[in-house]
GROMACS .gro file of C-alpha atoms in nm:
model
  163
    1MET     CA    1   1.344  21.747  -9.795
    2PRO     CA    2   1.457  21.391  -9.851
    3THR     CA    3   1.823  21.301  -9.841
    4ARG     CA    4   2.007  21.224 -10.162
    5TYR     CA    5   2.018  20.858 -10.053
    6THR     CA    6   1.641  20.821 -10.040
    7LEU     CA    7   1.594  21.018 -10.360
    8ALA     CA    8   1.858  20.801 -10.528
    9ALA     CA    9   1.663  20.490 -10.431
   10VAL     CA   10   1.336  20.638 -10.563
   11LEU     CA   11   1.498  20.736 -10.894
   12ARG     CA   12   1.665  20.398 -10.936
   13THR     CA   13   1.345  20.211 -10.851
   14THR     CA   14   1.131  20.427 -11.081
   15ARG     CA   15   1.376  20.389 -11.369
   16ALA     CA   16   1.376  20.012 -11.321
   17ALA     CA   17   0.995  20.004 -11.298
   18ARG     CA   18   0.980  20.184 -11.634
   19GLY     CA   19   1.217  19.922 -11.777
   20LEU     CA   20   1.481  20.181 -11.864
   21SER     CA   21   1.855  20.147 -11.837
   22GLN     CA   22   2.082  20.431 -11.731
   23GLU     CA   23   2.198  20.451 -12.092
   24GLN     CA   24   1.839  20.498 -12.210
   25LEU     CA   25   1.819  20.809 -11.994
   26ALA     CA   26   2.138  20.934 -12.162
   27SER     CA   27   1.940  21.186 -12.365
   28THR     CA   28   1.859  21.352 -12.036
   29VAL     CA   29   2.170  21.296 -11.826
   30GLU     CA   30   2.512  21.154 -11.895
   31PRO     CA   31   2.503  20.786 -11.788
   32ARG     CA   32   2.806  20.824 -11.561
   33HIS     CA   33   2.644  21.117 -11.381
   34LEU     CA   34   2.313  20.932 -11.349
   35HIS     CA   35   2.505  20.639 -11.200
   36ARG     CA   36   2.658  20.875 -10.942
   37ILE     CA   37   2.314  21.021 -10.861
   38GLU     CA   38   2.154  20.677 -10.829
   39HIS     CA   39   2.431  20.572 -10.591
   40ALA     CA   40   2.401  20.895 -10.387
   41LYS     CA   41   2.754  21.000 -10.476
   42SER     CA   42   2.635  21.325 -10.637
   43ASN     CA   43   2.365  21.573 -10.552
   44ILE     CA   44   2.097  21.648 -10.807
   45SER     CA   45   1.983  21.992 -10.915
   46PHE     CA   46   1.615  22.077 -10.950
   47GLU     CA   47   1.668  22.122 -11.322
   48MET     CA   48   1.822  21.778 -11.359
   49LEU     CA   49   1.549  21.621 -11.146
   50GLU     CA   50   1.291  21.784 -11.372
   51ASP     CA   51   1.465  21.648 -11.685
   52ILE     CA   52   1.484  21.296 -11.541
   53SER     CA   53   1.124  21.308 -11.419
   54LYS     CA   54   1.001  21.402 -11.768
   55ARG     CA   55   1.184  21.104 -11.916
   56LEU     CA   56   1.040  20.880 -11.643
   57ASP     CA   57   0.693  21.031 -11.702
   58VAL     CA   58   0.649  21.106 -11.331
   59ASP     CA   59   0.617  21.454 -11.183
   60SER     CA   60   0.936  21.565 -11.005
   61VAL     CA   61   0.732  21.668 -10.701
   62ALA     CA   62   0.591  21.314 -10.683
   63LEU     CA   63   0.945  21.173 -10.683
   64LEU     CA   64   1.043  21.407 -10.400
   65ALA     CA   65   0.723  21.325 -10.212
   66ALA     CA   66   0.782  20.951 -10.246
   67ALA     CA   67   1.136  20.990 -10.112
   68ALA     CA   68   1.019  21.209  -9.824
   69CYS     CA   69   0.734  20.971  -9.743
   70TYR     CA   70   0.973  20.676  -9.725
   71GLU     CA   71   1.225  20.871  -9.521
   72ARG     CA   72   0.960  20.977  -9.269
   73GLN     CA   73   0.839  20.615  -9.257
   74GLU     CA   74   0.482  20.724  -9.318
   75GLN     CA   75   0.207  20.581  -9.532
   76LEU     CA   76   0.136  20.787  -9.841
   77GLU     CA   77  -0.197  20.904  -9.696
   78GLU     CA   78  -0.028  21.028  -9.377
   79PHE     CA   79   0.236  21.212  -9.575
   80MET     CA   80  -0.025  21.373  -9.800
   81THR     CA   81  -0.208  21.498  -9.489
   82HIS     CA   82   0.121  21.644  -9.362
   83LEU     CA   83   0.188  21.801  -9.701
   84TRP     CA   84  -0.160  21.952  -9.711
   85THR     CA   85  -0.100  22.105  -9.366
   86GLU     CA   86   0.227  22.258  -9.488
   87LEU     CA   87   0.061  22.395  -9.801
   88SER     CA   88  -0.214  22.542  -9.585
   89LYS     CA   89   0.053  22.731  -9.389
   90LEU     CA   90   0.174  22.884  -9.714
   91ARG     CA   91  -0.182  22.975  -9.804
   92GLU     CA   92  -0.233  23.145  -9.466
   93MET     CA   93   0.085  23.346  -9.522
   94ARG     CA   94  -0.056  23.443  -9.865
   95VAL     CA   95   0.259  23.317 -10.036
   96MET     CA   96   0.082  23.215 -10.357
   97GLU     CA   97  -0.084  23.555 -10.386
   98SER     CA   98   0.250  23.729 -10.331
   99LEU     CA   99   0.448  23.529 -10.587
  100PRO     CA  100   0.357  23.735 -10.897
  101ALA     CA  101   0.523  24.041 -10.739
  102GLN     CA  102   0.853  23.850 -10.738
  103PHE     CA  103   0.861  23.828 -11.119
  104SER     CA  104   0.884  24.075 -11.405
  105ASN     CA  105   0.820  23.953 -11.760
  106GLY     CA  106   0.870  23.594 -11.644
  107SER     CA  107   1.208  23.662 -11.480
  108LEU     CA  108   1.277  23.663 -11.108
  109ILE     CA  109   1.336  24.013 -10.976
  110ALA     CA  110   1.671  24.044 -10.799
  111ALA     CA  111   1.620  24.098 -10.426
  112LYS     CA  112   1.816  24.360 -10.243
  113SER     CA  113   2.054  24.210  -9.992
  114GLY     CA  114   2.076  24.304  -9.628
  115LYS     CA  115   1.828  24.462  -9.395
  116PRO     CA  116   1.590  24.724  -9.528
  117PRO     CA  117   1.707  25.078  -9.460
  118THR     CA  118   1.579  25.261  -9.154
  119PRO     CA  119   1.316  25.509  -9.275
  120PRO     CA  120   1.418  25.877  -9.249
  121ASP     CA  121   1.128  25.952  -9.014
  122ARG     CA  122   1.261  25.690  -8.768
  123ILE     CA  123   1.609  25.846  -8.784
  124LYS     CA  124   1.455  26.188  -8.721
  125ALA     CA  125   1.260  26.048  -8.423
  126ILE     CA  126   1.586  25.915  -8.274
  127LEU     CA  127   1.759  26.250  -8.319
  128ASP     CA  128   1.458  26.435  -8.175
  129CYS     CA  129   1.475  26.217  -7.863
  130LYS     CA  130   1.848  26.288  -7.838
  131ALA     CA  131   1.778  26.664  -7.864
  132GLU     CA  132   1.513  26.632  -7.589
  133GLY     CA  133   1.778  26.484  -7.360
  134LEU     CA  134   1.645  26.128  -7.348
  135SER     CA  135   1.894  25.847  -7.302
  136GLN     CA  136   1.954  25.588  -7.572
  137LYS     CA  137   1.774  25.327  -7.361
  138ALA     CA  138   1.471  25.554  -7.308
  139THR     CA  139   1.467  25.634  -7.681
  140SER     CA  140   1.478  25.264  -7.764
  141VAL     CA  141   1.182  25.195  -7.535
  142LYS     CA  142   0.985  25.502  -7.647
  143LEU     CA  143   1.025  25.428  -8.018
  144GLY     CA  144   1.001  25.050  -7.983
  145MET     CA  145   1.317  24.984  -8.178
  146PRO     CA  146   1.633  24.791  -8.097
  147TYR     CA  147   1.891  24.966  -7.881
  148SER     CA  148   2.156  24.886  -8.145
  149THR     CA  149   1.963  25.085  -8.408
  150VAL     CA  150   1.925  25.382  -8.174
  151HIS     CA  151   2.296  25.363  -8.088
  152LYS     CA  152   2.393  25.349  -8.457
  153PHE     CA  153   2.220  25.677  -8.543
  154TRP     CA  154   2.287  25.843  -8.205
  155HIS     CA  155   2.663  25.843  -8.266
  156MET     CA  156   2.667  25.878  -8.645
  157PRO     CA  157   2.805  26.208  -8.779
  158ALA     CA  158   2.539  26.429  -8.940
  159GLY     CA  159   2.678  26.386  -9.293
  160GLU     CA  160   2.648  26.005  -9.280
  161ARG     CA  161   2.291  25.976  -9.152
  162LYS     CA  162   2.147  25.755  -9.422
  163ALA     CA  163   1.999  25.421  -9.331
   0.00000   0.00000   0.00000
C-alpha cells in the first residue's frame, strides 16, 4: 500500500494533468480537505478516493497502483507482474470464490469476533482422556491440540464447559 505522500503526489499530478483546480473538485471534496490530502496532511478514505477518481476519470485502483509503482521504484510493467503474482495468490486461496458467502442481500455479514468455539466432541475427548488418567501433556499430544486448550477444559467446572 502506498504512503499518503506518494498517493498525494499522484492525485495532485493527475488533477493537474486533467487541468482541474482544487476548487473544481469541490463537488466531490471540500477544497480545504483536498488541499490537506494533496499535501499529505490528511489520510484519505477509500470512499473519498473513489469519489475523487470518478471526477478525475481514472480508476481508483489505477491511482493506488501508480503510487505503489512509484514508491517501489519499479517500471509499470514490473509492478503489473508483481500485482499479477499477488492476485494469483488470492486465486490459489480461492478468495474470489469465497467472497459471495461474506454478503447477504448486498450487505456484508457481520463476522463473529474471537476464536471459534471448541467443538463439544473435542471437549468430550479431553474429559475422556482425563477420566482415563492421562496427563494434560499426554492429552495434548494425543489429541493434537494446544496444551492451553486442554488445560482450559481440564480445570473448568462441569457447569461451565462450553467452548
